[in-house]
Amino acid sequence: MHAAVYLGKEQLPVREVPEPSLAEGEMLLAIEACSVCGTDLRTYRHGDHKIIPPRILGHEFCGRVIESRAPDSPVKIGDRVVMYIVIVSGTDRYVEMGRENLTQHRTTMSYHHDGAFAPRMKVPARAVQQGNLFPVTSDISSEIMSLAEPLGCCMNAHSRLRIGLKDTVAVLGAGPIGLMHAALARLQGAQKVVVLDNNPARLEMARGFDLDATVLVRPDGSHRDEVRKLTGGWGPDVVVVAVSSAAAQNDALELAAKAGRVNFFAGLPKSNPIAPLDVNQIHYKELEVSGSYSERKSDFQAAFALLHSGRFPAEKIITHRLPLARISEAFPLMESGAALKVCILPNA
Ligand SMILES: [Zn+2]
């Protein structure tokens, strides 16, 4: 079969690889849709020391079980499934507290196991055993269900943000992740949801979502005044940083209302993670600043359930579809802001 194989920085050829063959306990999926993640783009452009090449990338997928060597599993041949991609291989305090995203005893699809930028993908026996496959029982599209993984990562952040009817929310970054955060804030009843970006093309796309305002980030900082005006002079109660930028992190601390909550959803490049921040903003305004990384199985389950319900505006998130052979076209589309999510259809 043909698969997109990561060989190193800027090297992701679609090339012939052996068909996966199953061992005891494993399952084989025919991949119907696999969306391209911002981390796929980052891996492609900058490499990732956690991925030892050659490795088939792709971790936001939906596929159908076409072969099974796990007869005792409730998941059967013919089932269409999405997968919680964190596989736990031991136990520690984080596993015990249900925060398996934080354990060191984890392996991850497309990092340690071949992923889904391929027509067929093997599900490791441990993942089958741990109940990481979630059968899709409605006729909702596989493209939409491929968003369960990134939406679950957003859910993880929202569990700490506790957005409700009294909150105004600003999201920094109008990429697919920023707009997912904005849509979640709306669903949770936020009074006002504002999205900021420095790319007018992204803001143009954001206007298709149910937002109260979009604000262009300008070098002179006037966007901060605009957001303050939109929030009655107080600043937003909740700020999510969904763009990998120290300037955005500082904006978030400066924008947030007193007693506000800020989530650094996006990290900084691993090569340059030290940034000067005005930490007195945290001190004097009594801000709660949180991070978020990956997702717990409970986050994935919640994202799965929300997408499955049809109440999430997922169809607006996927703007482009490409056959596997054209996967390299996804990256410039994402970087320019011409695309939100690009979904790869490996069996098209
Ligand atoms: Zn992802």
mmCIF file of C-alpha atoms and ligand atoms in Angstrom:
data_model
loop_
_atom_site.group_PDB
_atom_site.id
_atom_site.type_symbol
_atom_site.label_atom_id
_atom_site.label_comp_id
_atom_site.label_asym_id
_atom_site.label_seq_id
_atom_site.Cartn_x
_atom_site.Cartn_y
_atom_site.Cartn_z
ATOM 1 C CA MET A 1 0.000 0.000 0.000
ATOM 2 C CA HIS A 2 0.983 3.689 -0.264
ATOM 3 C CA ALA A 3 1.474 5.738 2.916
ATOM 4 C CA ALA A 4 2.832 9.170 3.898
ATOM 5 C CA VAL A 5 6.063 8.259 5.656
ATOM 6 C CA TYR A 6 7.955 10.735 7.805
ATOM 7 C CA LEU A 7 11.692 10.407 7.118
ATOM 8 C CA GLY A 8 12.884 13.669 8.688
ATOM 9 C CA LYS A 9 12.460 17.403 8.355
ATOM 10 C CA GLU A 10 10.592 18.361 5.140
ATOM 11 C CA GLN A 11 10.485 14.727 4.099
ATOM 12 C CA LEU A 12 7.070 13.110 3.969
ATOM 13 C CA PRO A 13 7.003 11.099 0.743
ATOM 14 C CA VAL A 14 3.966 9.025 -0.176
ATOM 15 C CA ARG A 15 5.631 5.721 -0.900
ATOM 16 C CA GLU A 16 5.127 1.982 -1.004
ATOM 17 C CA VAL A 17 5.170 0.280 2.413
ATOM 18 C CA PRO A 18 4.349 -3.314 3.405
ATOM 19 C CA GLU A 19 0.710 -4.165 4.190
ATOM 20 C CA PRO A 20 0.234 -4.302 7.990
ATOM 21 C CA SER A 21 -0.173 -7.854 9.276
ATOM 22 C CA LEU A 22 -1.988 -8.575 12.514
ATOM 23 C CA ALA A 23 -0.725 -10.271 15.664
ATOM 24 C CA GLU A 24 -2.950 -11.662 18.427
ATOM 25 C CA GLY A 25 -5.292 -8.999 19.847
ATOM 26 C CA GLU A 26 -4.822 -6.473 17.022
ATOM 27 C CA MET A 27 -7.282 -4.985 14.553
ATOM 28 C CA LEU A 28 -6.943 -3.574 11.056
ATOM 29 C CA LEU A 29 -8.762 -0.394 10.026
ATOM 30 C CA ALA A 30 -9.509 0.830 6.517
ATOM 31 C CA ILE A 31 -8.960 4.568 6.992
ATOM 32 C CA GLU A 32 -11.845 6.630 5.626
ATOM 33 C CA ALA A 33 -10.599 10.062 6.760
ATOM 34 C CA CYS A 34 -7.543 11.439 8.516
ATOM 35 C CA SER A 35 -7.263 15.175 9.203
ATOM 36 C CA VAL A 36 -3.942 16.979 9.181
ATOM 37 C CA CYS A 37 -2.968 18.340 12.595
ATOM 38 C CA GLY A 38 -0.929 21.455 13.345
ATOM 39 C CA THR A 39 1.606 19.092 14.924
ATOM 40 C CA ASP A 40 1.892 17.178 11.613
ATOM 41 C CA LEU A 41 2.750 20.505 9.998
ATOM 42 C CA ARG A 42 5.250 21.305 12.764
ATOM 43 C CA THR A 43 6.836 17.855 12.467
ATOM 44 C CA TYR A 44 7.079 18.271 8.703
ATOM 45 C CA ARG A 45 8.684 21.714 8.901
ATOM 46 C CA HIS A 46 10.903 21.319 11.966
ATOM 47 C CA GLY A 47 11.185 17.595 12.701
ATOM 48 C CA ASP A 48 10.282 16.000 16.047
ATOM 49 C CA HIS A 49 12.841 14.217 18.188
ATOM 50 C CA LYS A 50 10.105 11.963 19.647
ATOM 51 C CA ILE A 51 9.408 10.429 16.235
ATOM 52 C CA ILE A 52 11.983 7.941 15.025
ATOM 53 C CA PRO A 53 11.760 7.628 11.229
ATOM 54 C CA PRO A 54 10.488 5.952 9.190
ATOM 55 C CA ARG A 55 7.032 6.528 10.690
ATOM 56 C CA ILE A 56 3.607 6.816 9.040
ATOM 57 C CA LEU A 57 2.045 10.014 10.436
ATOM 58 C CA GLY A 58 -1.666 10.813 10.923
ATOM 59 C CA HIS A 59 -3.506 10.616 14.245
ATOM 60 C CA GLU A 60 -6.898 12.318 13.652
ATOM 61 C CA PHE A 61 -8.729 9.515 11.912
ATOM 62 C CA CYS A 62 -11.885 7.528 11.451
ATOM 63 C CA GLY A 63 -11.853 4.089 9.884
ATOM 64 C CA ARG A 64 -13.686 0.810 9.522
ATOM 65 C CA VAL A 65 -12.590 -2.472 11.120
ATOM 66 C CA ILE A 66 -11.829 -4.854 8.253
ATOM 67 C CA GLU A 67 -9.903 -7.539 10.115
ATOM 68 C CA SER A 68 -9.764 -8.547 13.768
ATOM 69 C CA ARG A 69 -7.655 -10.858 15.874
ATOM 70 C CA ALA A 70 -9.469 -9.743 19.031
ATOM 71 C CA PRO A 71 -12.582 -11.949 19.020
ATOM 72 C CA ASP A 72 -13.480 -10.999 22.607
ATOM 73 C CA SER A 73 -13.614 -7.252 21.887
ATOM 74 C CA PRO A 74 -17.047 -5.630 21.701
ATOM 75 C CA VAL A 75 -15.751 -3.903 18.546
ATOM 76 C CA LYS A 76 -16.397 -6.101 15.519
ATOM 77 C CA ILE A 77 -15.472 -6.302 11.845
ATOM 78 C CA GLY A 78 -17.594 -3.780 9.940
ATOM 79 C CA ASP A 79 -17.721 -1.243 12.784
ATOM 80 C CA ARG A 80 -16.708 2.312 11.923
ATOM 81 C CA VAL A 81 -14.540 3.675 14.744
ATOM 82 C CA VAL A 82 -12.519 6.596 16.057
ATOM 83 C CA MET A 83 -9.658 6.034 18.463
ATOM 84 C CA TYR A 84 -8.298 7.571 21.642
ATOM 85 C CA ILE A 85 -4.670 7.584 20.530
ATOM 86 C CA VAL A 86 -2.939 7.495 23.933
ATOM 87 C CA ILE A 87 -2.046 3.923 24.837
ATOM 88 C CA VAL A 88 -1.139 3.303 28.464
ATOM 89 C CA SER A 89 1.637 0.780 29.007
ATOM 90 C CA GLY A 90 2.067 0.860 32.791
ATOM 91 C CA THR A 91 0.726 2.675 35.776
ATOM 92 C CA ASP A 92 1.649 5.623 37.970
ATOM 93 C CA ARG A 93 -0.168 8.356 39.903
ATOM 94 C CA TYR A 94 -1.349 10.082 36.702
ATOM 95 C CA VAL A 95 -2.905 6.932 35.301
ATOM 96 C CA GLU A 96 -4.531 6.352 38.685
ATOM 97 C CA MET A 97 -6.029 9.857 38.719
ATOM 98 C CA GLY A 98 -7.437 9.484 35.211
ATOM 99 C CA ARG A 99 -4.883 11.827 33.662
ATOM 100 C CA GLU A 100 -3.316 9.298 31.306
ATOM 101 C CA ASN A 101 -2.192 12.146 29.022
ATOM 102 C CA LEU A 102 0.434 13.022 31.654
ATOM 103 C CA THR A 103 1.874 9.576 32.381
ATOM 104 C CA GLN A 104 5.313 8.627 31.174
ATOM 105 C CA HIS A 105 3.956 5.136 30.541
ATOM 106 C CA ARG A 106 2.238 6.103 27.326
ATOM 107 C CA THR A 107 2.755 5.518 23.663
ATOM 108 C CA THR A 108 0.867 7.422 20.978
ATOM 109 C CA MET A 109 -0.363 6.653 17.486
ATOM 110 C CA SER A 110 1.796 8.275 14.779
ATOM 111 C CA TYR A 111 4.594 8.776 17.329
ATOM 112 C CA HIS A 112 5.371 5.243 18.474
ATOM 113 C CA HIS A 113 2.969 3.323 16.210
ATOM 114 C CA ASP A 114 2.272 3.884 12.533
ATOM 115 C CA GLY A 115 -0.592 6.291 11.958
ATOM 116 C CA ALA A 116 -3.407 6.804 9.505
ATOM 117 C CA PHE A 117 -2.027 8.650 6.490
ATOM 118 C CA ALA A 118 -2.404 5.280 4.806
ATOM 119 C CA PRO A 119 -5.295 3.249 3.416
ATOM 120 C CA ARG A 120 -4.923 0.703 6.222
ATOM 121 C CA MET A 121 -3.698 1.019 9.839
ATOM 122 C CA LYS A 122 -3.089 -1.528 12.554
ATOM 123 C CA VAL A 123 -4.558 -0.890 16.028
ATOM 124 C CA PRO A 124 -2.185 -2.159 18.745
ATOM 125 C CA ALA A 125 -3.557 -4.938 20.970
ATOM 126 C CA ARG A 126 -3.239 -2.808 24.098
ATOM 127 C CA ALA A 127 -5.405 -0.085 22.568
ATOM 128 C CA VAL A 128 -8.082 -2.630 21.661
ATOM 129 C CA GLN A 129 -7.936 -4.047 25.184
ATOM 130 C CA GLN A 130 -8.089 -0.626 26.872
ATOM 131 C CA GLY A 131 -11.259 0.255 25.001
ATOM 132 C CA ASN A 132 -9.636 3.004 22.930
ATOM 133 C CA LEU A 133 -11.874 2.304 19.912
ATOM 134 C CA PHE A 134 -15.215 4.138 19.917
ATOM 135 C CA PRO A 135 -17.789 2.822 17.421
ATOM 136 C CA VAL A 136 -19.640 5.457 15.395
ATOM 137 C CA THR A 137 -23.265 4.379 15.331
ATOM 138 C CA SER A 138 -24.918 7.264 13.471
ATOM 139 C CA ASP A 139 -24.441 8.098 9.793
ATOM 140 C CA ILE A 140 -22.319 11.172 10.625
ATOM 141 C CA SER A 141 -19.397 11.432 8.196
ATOM 142 C CA SER A 142 -15.963 9.970 8.886
ATOM 143 C CA GLU A 143 -14.453 13.359 8.030
ATOM 144 C CA ILE A 144 -16.365 14.986 10.870
ATOM 145 C CA MET A 145 -15.581 12.160 13.291
ATOM 146 C CA SER A 146 -11.858 12.562 12.510
ATOM 147 C CA LEU A 147 -12.122 15.772 14.582
ATOM 148 C CA ALA A 148 -12.749 13.821 17.804
ATOM 149 C CA GLU A 149 -9.028 13.798 18.609
ATOM 150 C CA PRO A 150 -8.324 17.561 18.302
ATOM 151 C CA LEU A 151 -11.686 18.439 19.863
ATOM 152 C CA GLY A 152 -10.804 16.196 22.824
ATOM 153 C CA CYS A 153 -7.593 18.190 23.317
ATOM 154 C CA CYS A 154 -9.734 21.357 23.481
ATOM 155 C CA MET A 155 -12.075 19.652 25.988
ATOM 156 C CA ASN A 156 -9.071 19.053 28.225
ATOM 157 C CA ALA A 157 -8.405 22.812 28.370
ATOM 158 C CA HIS A 158 -12.079 23.617 28.904
ATOM 159 C CA SER A 159 -12.293 21.367 31.947
ATOM 160 C CA ARG A 160 -10.030 23.906 33.663
ATOM 161 C CA LEU A 161 -11.630 27.019 32.135
ATOM 162 C CA ARG A 162 -15.133 26.270 33.494
ATOM 163 C CA ILE A 163 -16.879 28.605 31.021
ATOM 164 C CA GLY A 164 -20.479 29.513 31.830
ATOM 165 C CA LEU A 165 -23.233 32.063 31.350
ATOM 166 C CA LYS A 166 -21.387 34.817 33.198
ATOM 167 C CA ASP A 167 -18.257 34.674 31.079
ATOM 168 C CA THR A 168 -16.902 36.632 28.171
ATOM 169 C CA VAL A 169 -14.296 34.727 26.184
ATOM 170 C CA ALA A 170 -11.455 35.730 23.869
ATOM 171 C CA VAL A 171 -9.607 33.187 21.742
ATOM 172 C CA LEU A 172 -6.224 34.200 20.365
ATOM 173 C CA GLY A 173 -5.745 32.431 17.036
ATOM 174 C CA ALA A 174 -8.416 31.780 14.385
ATOM 175 C CA GLY A 175 -7.029 28.496 13.113
ATOM 176 C CA PRO A 176 -9.078 25.295 13.367
ATOM 177 C CA ILE A 177 -8.163 24.826 17.035
ATOM 178 C CA GLY A 178 -9.000 28.431 17.954
ATOM 179 C CA LEU A 179 -12.371 28.141 16.254
ATOM 180 C CA MET A 180 -13.066 24.845 18.030
ATOM 181 C CA HIS A 181 -12.375 26.606 21.346
ATOM 182 C CA ALA A 182 -14.698 29.434 20.310
ATOM 183 C CA ALA A 183 -17.449 27.007 19.329
ATOM 184 C CA LEU A 184 -17.081 25.166 22.660
ATOM 185 C CA ALA A 185 -17.293 28.469 24.553
ATOM 186 C CA ARG A 186 -20.520 29.269 22.697
ATOM 187 C CA LEU A 187 -21.969 25.827 23.479
ATOM 188 C CA GLN A 188 -21.159 26.348 27.142
ATOM 189 C CA GLY A 189 -23.217 29.520 27.165
ATOM 190 C CA ALA A 190 -20.579 32.264 27.147
ATOM 191 C CA GLN A 191 -22.061 35.786 26.942
ATOM 192 C CA LYS A 192 -19.625 36.914 24.346
ATOM 193 C CA VAL A 193 -17.086 35.082 22.209
ATOM 194 C CA VAL A 194 -14.384 37.065 20.428
ATOM 195 C CA VAL A 195 -11.667 35.631 18.185
ATOM 196 C CA LEU A 196 -8.403 37.405 17.362
ATOM 197 C CA ASP A 197 -5.811 36.766 14.661
ATOM 198 C CA ASN A 198 -3.193 38.756 12.774
ATOM 199 C CA ASN A 199 -4.161 37.131 9.472
ATOM 200 C CA PRO A 200 -7.179 38.790 7.786
ATOM 201 C CA ALA A 201 -7.810 35.649 5.678
ATOM 202 C CA ARG A 202 -8.273 33.607 8.877
ATOM 203 C CA LEU A 203 -10.612 36.207 10.356
ATOM 204 C CA GLU A 204 -12.636 36.168 7.158
ATOM 205 C CA MET A 205 -13.148 32.422 7.596
ATOM 206 C CA ALA A 206 -13.912 32.863 11.298
ATOM 207 C CA ARG A 207 -16.866 35.112 10.404
ATOM 208 C CA GLY A 208 -18.694 31.998 9.204
ATOM 209 C CA PHE A 209 -18.908 30.856 12.850
ATOM 210 C CA ASP A 210 -21.303 31.966 15.576
ATOM 211 C CA LEU A 211 -19.069 34.658 17.115
ATOM 212 C CA ASP A 212 -19.774 38.085 18.568
ATOM 213 C CA ALA A 213 -16.719 39.696 16.996
ATOM 214 C CA THR A 214 -13.469 39.061 15.167
ATOM 215 C CA VAL A 215 -10.545 41.344 15.919
ATOM 216 C CA LEU A 216 -7.407 41.884 13.856
ATOM 217 C CA VAL A 217 -4.229 41.720 15.942
ATOM 218 C CA ARG A 218 -2.153 44.800 15.096
ATOM 219 C CA PRO A 219 1.482 45.529 15.947
ATOM 220 C CA ASP A 220 0.478 48.786 17.701
ATOM 221 C CA GLY A 221 -1.547 46.826 20.271
ATOM 222 C CA SER A 222 -4.822 48.603 19.420
ATOM 223 C CA HIS A 223 -6.555 45.196 19.259
ATOM 224 C CA ARG A 224 -6.352 45.115 23.052
ATOM 225 C CA ASP A 225 -8.397 48.310 23.346
ATOM 226 C CA GLU A 226 -10.908 46.870 20.917
ATOM 227 C CA VAL A 227 -11.327 43.732 23.023
ATOM 228 C CA ARG A 228 -11.672 45.797 26.202
ATOM 229 C CA LYS A 229 -14.400 47.843 24.557
ATOM 230 C CA LEU A 230 -16.184 44.657 23.509
ATOM 231 C CA THR A 231 -16.138 43.402 27.095
ATOM 232 C CA GLY A 232 -17.530 46.445 28.872
ATOM 233 C CA GLY A 233 -14.074 47.767 29.673
ATOM 234 C CA TRP A 234 -13.256 44.799 31.920
ATOM 235 C CA GLY A 235 -11.455 42.495 29.546
ATOM 236 C CA PRO A 236 -12.524 38.903 28.886
ATOM 237 C CA ASP A 237 -13.079 36.523 31.820
ATOM 238 C CA VAL A 238 -11.479 33.718 29.859
ATOM 239 C CA VAL A 239 -8.644 33.882 27.343
ATOM 240 C CA VAL A 240 -7.433 30.884 25.337
ATOM 241 C CA VAL A 241 -4.075 31.078 23.560
ATOM 242 C CA ALA A 242 -4.440 28.929 20.440
ATOM 243 C CA VAL A 243 -1.422 30.216 18.592
ATOM 244 C CA SER A 244 2.212 29.355 19.242
ATOM 245 C CA SER A 245 3.480 32.831 20.092
ATOM 246 C CA ALA A 246 4.972 34.532 23.140
ATOM 247 C CA ALA A 247 3.383 37.820 22.047
ATOM 248 C CA ALA A 248 -0.027 36.123 22.183
ATOM 249 C CA GLN A 249 0.746 34.737 25.653
ATOM 250 C CA ASN A 250 1.538 38.250 26.842
ATOM 251 C CA ASP A 251 -1.578 39.591 25.152
ATOM 252 C CA ALA A 252 -3.610 36.969 27.001
ATOM 253 C CA LEU A 253 -2.247 37.991 30.414
ATOM 254 C CA GLU A 254 -2.754 41.642 29.643
ATOM 255 C CA LEU A 255 -6.258 41.228 28.202
ATOM 256 C CA ALA A 256 -7.739 38.992 30.880
ATOM 257 C CA ALA A 257 -10.125 40.560 33.388
ATOM 258 C CA LYS A 258 -9.201 40.478 37.082
ATOM 259 C CA ALA A 259 -9.860 37.003 38.490
ATOM 260 C CA GLY A 260 -9.819 35.735 34.892
ATOM 261 C CA ARG A 261 -8.751 32.346 33.613
ATOM 262 C CA VAL A 262 -6.104 31.966 30.932
ATOM 263 C CA ASN A 263 -5.162 28.766 29.149
ATOM 264 C CA PHE A 264 -1.920 28.354 27.234
ATOM 265 C CA PHE A 265 -3.335 25.758 24.882
ATOM 266 C CA ALA A 266 -0.543 26.188 22.356
ATOM 267 C CA GLY A 267 3.039 25.777 23.506
ATOM 268 C CA LEU A 268 6.062 27.570 22.124
ATOM 269 C CA PRO A 269 8.543 25.932 19.741
ATOM 270 C CA LYS A 270 10.620 23.353 21.657
ATOM 271 C CA SER A 271 13.762 25.052 20.381
ATOM 272 C CA ASN A 272 12.779 28.379 21.954
ATOM 273 C CA PRO A 273 10.403 27.965 24.920
ATOM 274 C CA ILE A 274 11.678 30.782 27.149
ATOM 275 C CA ALA A 275 9.666 33.987 26.833
ATOM 276 C CA PRO A 276 9.565 37.156 28.936
ATOM 277 C CA LEU A 277 6.079 37.440 30.447
ATOM 278 C CA ASP A 278 4.647 40.208 32.591
ATOM 279 C CA VAL A 279 3.960 37.930 35.568
ATOM 280 C CA ASN A 280 2.670 40.838 37.633
ATOM 281 C CA GLN A 281 -0.473 40.530 35.531
ATOM 282 C CA ILE A 282 -0.983 37.131 37.153
ATOM 283 C CA HIS A 283 -0.147 38.480 40.607
ATOM 284 C CA TYR A 284 -2.179 41.689 40.764
ATOM 285 C CA LYS A 285 -5.147 40.454 38.762
ATOM 286 C CA GLU A 286 -5.282 37.082 40.574
ATOM 287 C CA LEU A 287 -5.334 35.246 37.271
ATOM 288 C CA GLU A 288 -5.599 31.499 37.028
ATOM 289 C CA VAL A 289 -3.189 30.405 34.320
ATOM 290 C CA SER A 290 -3.323 26.820 33.119
ATOM 291 C CA GLY A 291 -1.730 24.724 30.431
ATOM 292 C CA SER A 292 -3.051 21.778 28.550
ATOM 293 C CA TYR A 293 -1.385 18.954 26.732
ATOM 294 C CA SER A 294 -2.992 16.156 24.780
ATOM 295 C CA GLU A 295 -6.165 14.752 26.367
ATOM 296 C CA ARG A 296 -7.547 12.275 28.856
ATOM 297 C CA LYS A 297 -9.747 9.449 27.693
ATOM 298 C CA SER A 298 -12.676 11.237 29.348
ATOM 299 C CA ASP A 299 -11.997 14.301 27.155
ATOM 300 C CA PHE A 300 -11.948 12.140 24.050
ATOM 301 C CA GLN A 301 -15.202 10.493 25.093
ATOM 302 C CA ALA A 302 -16.834 13.920 25.549
ATOM 303 C CA ALA A 303 -15.583 15.126 22.151
ATOM 304 C CA PHE A 304 -16.786 11.901 20.549
ATOM 305 C CA ALA A 305 -20.236 12.319 22.113
ATOM 306 C CA LEU A 306 -20.506 15.985 21.081
ATOM 307 C CA LEU A 307 -19.534 15.331 17.450
ATOM 308 C CA HIS A 308 -21.804 12.291 17.356
ATOM 309 C CA SER A 309 -24.721 14.468 18.537
ATOM 310 C CA GLY A 310 -24.369 16.728 15.484
ATOM 311 C CA ARG A 311 -24.499 19.842 17.733
ATOM 312 C CA PHE A 312 -20.940 20.918 17.004
ATOM 313 C CA PRO A 313 -20.339 23.043 13.850
ATOM 314 C CA ALA A 314 -17.769 20.539 12.596
ATOM 315 C CA GLU A 315 -18.598 20.791 8.896
ATOM 316 C CA LYS A 316 -17.313 24.392 8.933
ATOM 317 C CA ILE A 317 -13.964 23.292 10.377
ATOM 318 C CA ILE A 318 -13.064 20.982 7.479
ATOM 319 C CA THR A 319 -12.513 23.256 4.501
ATOM 320 C CA HIS A 320 -10.374 21.061 2.253
ATOM 321 C CA ARG A 321 -10.203 17.396 1.261
ATOM 322 C CA LEU A 322 -7.250 15.804 -0.499
ATOM 323 C CA PRO A 323 -6.310 12.331 -1.678
ATOM 324 C CA LEU A 324 -3.283 10.890 0.123
ATOM 325 C CA ALA A 325 -1.009 11.407 -2.891
ATOM 326 C CA ARG A 326 -1.480 15.201 -2.553
ATOM 327 C CA ILE A 327 -0.875 15.442 1.211
ATOM 328 C CA SER A 328 2.070 17.856 0.802
ATOM 329 C CA GLU A 329 -0.375 20.445 -0.577
ATOM 330 C CA ALA A 330 -2.010 20.553 2.863
ATOM 331 C CA PHE A 331 0.875 22.353 4.552
ATOM 332 C CA PRO A 332 0.974 25.594 2.521
ATOM 333 C CA LEU A 333 -2.843 25.689 2.652
ATOM 334 C CA MET A 334 -2.669 25.572 6.461
ATOM 335 C CA GLU A 335 0.200 28.043 6.761
ATOM 336 C CA SER A 336 -1.376 30.700 4.567
ATOM 337 C CA GLY A 337 -4.681 30.550 6.417
ATOM 338 C CA ALA A 338 -6.473 29.526 3.209
ATOM 339 C CA ALA A 339 -7.580 26.316 4.949
ATOM 340 C CA LEU A 340 -8.845 25.430 8.391
ATOM 341 C CA LYS A 341 -8.698 21.619 8.617
ATOM 342 C CA VAL A 342 -7.455 19.665 5.637
ATOM 343 C CA CYS A 343 -8.831 16.138 5.619
ATOM 344 C CA ILE A 344 -6.941 13.373 3.828
ATOM 345 C CA LEU A 345 -8.995 10.623 2.212
ATOM 346 C CA PRO A 346 -6.553 7.700 1.921
ATOM 347 C CA ASN A 347 -8.996 5.384 0.159
ATOM 348 C CA ALA A 348 -10.415 7.946 -2.278
HETATM 349 ZN ZN ZN B 1 -3.778 16.426 16.449
#
